[in-house]
CSV table of C-alpha atoms in Angstrom, one decimal:
chain,number,residue,atom,x,y,z
S,22,MET,CA,10.9,0.1,35.5
S,23,VAL,CA,7.5,1.4,36.8
S,24,LEU,CA,8.2,4.9,35.3
S,25,SER,CA,9.7,3.4,32.6
S,26,LEU,CA,6.1,1.4,31.5
S,27,ARG,CA,4.0,3.9,32.5
S,28,SER,CA,5.8,6.0,29.9
S,29,ILE,CA,5.7,3.0,27.1
S,30,LEU,CA,1.6,2.9,27.9
S,31,LEU,CA,1.3,6.6,27.8
S,32,THR,CA,3.0,6.6,24.3
S,33,GLY,CA,1.3,3.8,22.9
S,34,LEU,CA,-2.3,5.7,24.3
S,35,ALA,CA,-0.9,8.8,22.4
S,36,LEU,CA,-0.3,7.3,19.0
S,37,LEU,CA,-3.7,5.4,19.2
S,38,PRO,CA,-5.9,8.4,17.5
S,39,ILE,CA,-2.8,9.3,14.9
S,40,THR,CA,-2.9,5.3,13.9
S,41,LYS,CA,-6.7,5.4,13.9
S,42,ALA,CA,-6.7,8.7,11.5
S,43,GLN,CA,-4.3,7.1,9.3
S,44,SER,CA,-5.5,3.8,8.9
S,45,ASP,CA,-8.9,5.8,7.5
S,46,LEU,CA,-6.9,7.2,4.4
S,47,ILE,CA,-5.8,3.3,3.3
S,48,GLY,CA,-7.5,3.1,-0.1
S,49,THR,CA,-7.9,4.6,-4.0
S,50,TRP,CA,-9.9,7.6,-3.7
S,51,SER,CA,-11.6,9.2,-6.7
S,52,THR,CA,-13.6,12.3,-7.9
S,53,LYS,CA,-16.9,11.9,-8.8
S,54,SER,CA,-16.0,11.3,-12.5
S,55,ARG,CA,-15.2,8.1,-11.7
S,56,SER,CA,-12.9,8.2,-14.6
S,57,VAL,CA,-9.5,8.7,-13.1
S,58,PHE,CA,-7.5,6.0,-10.7
S,59,THR,CA,-4.0,5.5,-9.6
S,60,GLY,CA,-2.0,2.3,-10.8
S,61,PRO,CA,-0.8,0.6,-14.2
S,62,GLY,CA,-4.0,1.9,-15.7
S,63,PHE,CA,-2.9,5.3,-15.5
S,64,TYR,CA,0.7,5.6,-16.2
S,65,ASP,CA,3.4,2.8,-17.3
S,66,PRO,CA,6.4,3.3,-16.1
S,67,VAL,CA,8.3,0.9,-18.1
S,68,ASN,CA,7.3,2.4,-21.6
S,69,GLU,CA,7.2,5.9,-20.4
S,70,LYS,CA,2.9,5.8,-21.5
S,71,MET,CA,0.7,7.9,-20.0
S,72,PHE,CA,-3.2,6.7,-20.4
S,73,GLU,CA,-5.7,9.6,-20.9
S,74,PRO,CA,-9.0,9.3,-19.1
S,75,ALA,CA,-12.4,9.5,-20.7
S,76,LEU,CA,-13.0,12.8,-18.0
S,77,PRO,CA,-10.9,14.9,-16.0
S,78,GLY,CA,-10.8,14.6,-12.5
S,79,ILE,CA,-8.2,13.5,-9.4
S,80,ALA,CA,-7.3,10.3,-7.5
S,81,TYR,CA,-5.1,9.7,-4.4
S,82,SER,CA,-4.2,6.6,-2.7
S,83,PHE,CA,-2.7,5.7,0.6
S,84,THR,CA,-1.0,2.7,2.3
S,85,ALA,CA,-1.2,1.6,5.8
S,86,ASP,CA,3.1,2.0,5.8
S,87,GLY,CA,2.9,5.9,4.9
S,88,HIS,CA,3.5,5.8,0.9
S,89,TYR,CA,0.8,7.9,-1.3
S,90,GLU,CA,0.0,7.8,-5.2
S,91,GLU,CA,-1.4,10.4,-7.1
S,92,ALA,CA,-3.2,11.0,-10.7
S,93,TYR,CA,-4.8,14.4,-11.9
S,94,TYR,CA,-6.4,14.7,-15.3
S,95,ARG,CA,-7.1,18.6,-15.7
S,96,ALA,CA,-8.7,20.3,-18.9
S,97,ILE,CA,-7.9,24.3,-18.9
S,98,SER,CA,-10.4,26.2,-21.0
S,99,ASN,CA,-8.7,28.8,-23.6
S,100,PRO,CA,-10.7,31.9,-23.5
S,101,GLN,CA,-8.8,32.9,-26.3
S,102,ASN,CA,-9.8,29.7,-29.0
S,103,PRO,CA,-12.6,27.8,-26.9
S,104,ALA,CA,-12.4,25.3,-29.2
S,105,CYS,CA,-8.7,24.9,-27.9
S,106,PRO,CA,-8.3,23.5,-24.7
S,107,GLN,CA,-5.4,22.4,-23.0
S,108,GLY,CA,-5.3,18.9,-21.3
S,109,ILE,CA,-2.7,18.2,-18.3
S,110,ILE,CA,-1.7,14.9,-17.1
S,111,GLN,CA,0.1,14.5,-13.9
S,112,TRP,CA,1.7,11.4,-11.8
S,113,GLN,CA,3.6,11.3,-8.9
S,114,HIS,CA,4.2,9.0,-5.7
S,115,GLY,CA,6.0,8.6,-2.8
S,116,THR,CA,5.6,8.8,1.3
S,117,PHE,CA,3.5,11.0,3.3
S,118,GLN,CA,3.3,11.7,6.8
S,119,LYS,CA,0.4,12.6,9.1
S,120,LEU,CA,1.6,15.7,12.0
S,121,SER,CA,0.5,16.2,15.4
S,122,ASN,CA,-1.7,19.1,14.3
S,123,GLY,CA,-3.5,16.9,11.9
S,124,SER,CA,-1.9,18.1,8.8
S,125,LEU,CA,-0.9,15.6,6.0
S,126,THR,CA,2.9,16.4,4.0
S,127,LEU,CA,3.7,14.4,1.1
S,128,SER,CA,6.8,13.9,-0.3
S,129,PRO,CA,7.3,12.6,-3.8
S,130,PHE,CA,10.3,10.0,-5.5
S,131,GLY,CA,11.2,13.4,-7.5
S,132,VAL,CA,12.9,11.3,-10.2
S,133,ASP,CA,9.3,9.6,-10.6
S,134,GLY,CA,6.9,12.1,-11.3
S,135,ARG,CA,5.5,13.0,-15.0
S,136,GLN,CA,3.7,15.5,-16.4
S,137,LEU,CA,2.1,15.2,-19.8
S,138,GLU,CA,0.5,18.5,-21.5
S,139,SER,CA,-0.9,18.5,-24.8
S,140,THR,CA,-3.4,20.7,-26.9
S,141,PRO,CA,-5.3,19.8,-30.3
S,142,CYS,CA,-3.8,22.9,-31.7
S,143,LEU,CA,-0.5,22.3,-31.5
S,144,SER,CA,1.4,19.8,-33.6
S,145,GLN,CA,3.3,18.2,-30.7
S,146,SER,CA,3.0,17.4,-26.8
S,147,VAL,CA,5.3,17.9,-24.0
S,148,TYR,CA,6.3,15.3,-21.4
S,149,THR,CA,8.3,16.4,-18.8
S,150,ARG,CA,9.1,15.4,-15.0
S,151,TYR,CA,7.2,16.7,-12.3
S,152,ASN,CA,7.6,16.9,-8.4
S,153,GLN,CA,5.5,18.8,-6.6
S,154,SER,CA,5.4,18.2,-2.7
S,155,GLU,CA,2.0,18.8,-1.1
S,156,LEU,CA,0.7,20.4,2.4
S,157,PHE,CA,-2.5,19.3,3.3
S,158,THR,CA,-3.9,21.5,6.6
S,159,SER,CA,-6.6,19.0,7.4
S,160,TYR,CA,-8.7,15.9,5.8
S,161,ARG,CA,-11.9,14.2,6.7
S,162,VAL,CA,-13.4,11.2,6.4
S,163,TYR,CA,-17.0,10.1,6.6
S,164,THR,CA,-19.7,8.4,5.3
S,165,ASP,CA,-21.2,10.8,2.5
S,166,PRO,CA,-24.9,11.3,3.3
S,167,TYR,CA,-25.9,11.3,-0.3
S,168,HIS,CA,-24.1,8.3,-2.0
S,169,ASN,CA,-23.5,6.2,1.4
S,170,ILE,CA,-20.1,5.5,0.7
S,171,PRO,CA,-16.7,6.7,2.5
S,172,ARG,CA,-15.7,10.2,1.6
S,173,LEU,CA,-12.6,11.9,1.7
S,174,ASP,CA,-12.1,15.8,1.7
S,175,LEU,CA,-8.7,17.1,1.7
S,176,PHE,CA,-8.2,20.8,2.4
S,177,GLN,CA,-5.0,22.3,0.8
S,178,PHE,CA,-2.4,24.4,2.0
S,179,ASN,CA,-4.5,27.5,2.2
S,180,GLY,CA,-7.6,26.2,3.9
S,181,ALA,CA,-9.4,25.7,0.3
S,182,PRO,CA,-11.2,22.6,0.1
S,183,MET,CA,-10.2,20.0,-3.2
S,184,ALA,CA,-13.0,18.6,-4.9
S,185,PRO,CA,-14.5,15.1,-2.6
S,186,MET,CA,-12.8,11.9,-3.4
S,187,TYR,CA,-14.9,9.0,-2.9
S,188,LEU,CA,-13.2,5.4,-1.5
S,189,ALA,CA,-12.7,3.4,-4.9
S,190,TYR,CA,-10.6,0.4,-4.2
S,191,ASN,CA,-9.3,-1.2,-0.6
S,192,PRO,CA,-6.8,-1.8,-0.9
S,193,PRO,CA,-5.8,0.7,-2.9
S,194,GLU,CA,-4.8,0.6,-6.6
S,195,MET,CA,-1.1,1.4,-6.6
S,196,LEU,CA,2.3,1.3,-8.7
S,197,PRO,CA,4.9,-0.4,-6.4
S,198,THR,CA,6.2,2.2,-3.6
S,199,GLN,CA,9.7,1.9,-4.4
S,200,THR,CA,11.6,5.0,-6.7
S,201,LEU,CA,10.7,3.2,-10.3
S,202,ASN,CA,13.3,5.5,-12.1
S,203,PRO,CA,16.2,5.5,-10.0
S,204,THR,CA,19.2,7.3,-11.0
S,205,ALA,CA,22.5,8.5,-9.6
S,206,SER,CA,21.0,11.7,-7.8
S,207,ALA,CA,18.0,9.9,-6.6
S,208,THR,CA,17.0,11.2,-3.1
S,209,SER,CA,17.5,9.3,0.2
S,210,ALA,CA,14.1,9.1,0.9
S,211,GLY,CA,13.2,7.3,-2.3
S,212,LYS,CA,16.5,4.7,-2.5
S,213,ALA,CA,14.8,3.8,1.7
S,214,SER,CA,11.4,3.3,-0.1
S,215,SER,CA,12.4,-0.2,-1.4
S,216,THR,CA,10.1,-2.1,1.3
S,217,LYS,CA,6.6,-3.0,-0.7
S,218,SER,CA,3.4,-2.8,1.2
S,219,ALA,CA,1.1,-5.7,1.3
S,220,ASN,CA,-2.2,-3.9,1.5
S,221,ALA,CA,-1.7,-2.7,-1.9
S,222,LYS,CA,-2.4,-4.2,-5.1
S,223,ARG,CA,0.8,-4.1,-7.5
S,224,SER,CA,1.9,-4.4,-11.0
S,225,PHE,CA,5.4,-4.3,-12.3
S,226,GLU,CA,6.2,-6.1,-9.3
S,227,ASP,CA,9.7,-7.4,-10.7
S,228,LEU,CA,11.8,-4.0,-10.8
S,229,GLY,CA,14.9,-5.2,-9.1
S,230,ASN,CA,17.2,-4.2,-11.7
S,231,PHE,CA,14.9,-1.4,-13.5
S,232,GLN,CA,17.1,0.9,-15.6
S,233,GLU,CA,15.8,4.5,-16.5
S,234,PRO,CA,14.1,4.8,-19.4
S,235,LEU,CA,16.5,7.1,-22.2
S,236,ASN,CA,13.4,8.5,-23.3
S,237,LYS,CA,12.0,9.9,-19.7
S,238,ASN,CA,12.4,13.3,-21.2
S,239,VAL,CA,11.0,12.6,-25.0
S,240,ILE,CA,9.0,15.5,-27.0
S,241,MET,CA,6.1,13.0,-27.6
S,242,PRO,CA,4.3,13.4,-31.1
S,243,TYR,CA,0.8,14.7,-30.9
S,244,LYS,CA,-1.2,13.0,-33.9
S,245,GLU,CA,-3.9,14.7,-35.2
S,246,PRO,CA,-7.3,12.8,-35.8
S,247,TYR,CA,-8.0,13.9,-39.3
S,248,ASN,CA,-6.2,16.3,-41.7
S,249,VAL,CA,-7.9,19.6,-41.7
S,250,ASP,CA,-6.3,21.1,-44.9
S,251,LYS,CA,-7.4,18.1,-47.0
S,252,ILE,CA,-10.9,18.4,-45.8
S,253,TRP,CA,-10.6,22.6,-46.5
S,254,TRP,CA,-9.8,21.8,-50.4
S,255,TYR,CA,-12.1,18.6,-50.3
S,256,GLY,CA,-14.8,21.2,-49.4
S,257,ILE,CA,-13.3,24.0,-51.7
S,258,GLY,CA,-14.3,21.5,-54.0
S,259,LEU,CA,-17.3,20.3,-54.0
S,260,LEU,CA,-17.9,24.3,-53.7
S,261,GLY,CA,-17.0,24.5,-57.3
S,262,LEU,CA,-18.3,21.7,-58.5
S,263,GLY,CA,-21.6,23.0,-57.6
S,264,SER,CA,-20.9,26.6,-58.7
S,265,VAL,CA,-20.4,24.9,-62.3
S,266,GLY,CA,-23.5,22.6,-61.9
S,267,TYR,CA,-25.8,26.0,-61.1
S,268,PHE,CA,-24.6,27.6,-64.1
S,269,CYS,CA,-24.6,25.0,-66.2
S,270,PHE,CA,-28.1,23.7,-65.8
C-alpha cells in the first residue's frame, strides 16, 4: 500500500511540469498584424464561408482539454506577374498533445479542414478540403520585453521558428471542438471529440444534428471588382474623341 501510494505521488509530480507547460498555451494567439483570429469570424462551417482578413497572418488557439484551432492567411508573390499575387486561406482544428521531449503534435479532424486559393487574375477561386498534421519540435511562452504581453514562439519540425504570436484572447476564441462536418468515413478521433471545452468561447453551439454541407467541394466564383474590358474601351473612346478635337480645333 505504501509503495502504491508512493508511485501515485511520483507520477503526479512528474505530470506537474507537463500540465503547467500545456496550460501556458491556453488562449488565442495571433501574429503581429492582429488581423487573423480563429473562431467564427474566420470560418463559417454552416454556410461554408471563409472570411478574408485585412492583412496576412497566422493564429492558433489551444484549450486546457487538448483541442486546438488554427487560421492562416498567406499572400504569395508572383515573380512573373507582380500585379497578380495569390492568396491562400487555410483553417483546421483537432487535438494536440505535448510529448515528453517538449514537442507538440497537432492532429486535425480530417473532414473539417478547409482551404481557399484565389488570385485576382483568374475568374475562379478553388475551395477544397485541407488536412495537414503538424509537429513543433519546441515552443516558448514568455512576456515579450518590447510589447509587455504574453508571446508564443513555435519552432517547426526542422527547428525553424515561426513568426511570433501574441496572446489575443483568453479564454480562446474558437468554433466548437467537435467534428463539424461528420461523414461515414470520419476518423475515430473526430468522433471521440464531441466533448466541448468550457474554457473556450463558442459559436454554433447546437450542432447535434449537423449535416455535411452539399457544397463542401464547390468551386467558388471569384468576382472581379471592376470590368477591365469596359474600362479599356472607354479609354479608347476618350482617346479617339481627343484626337478628333485636336485636329478639328
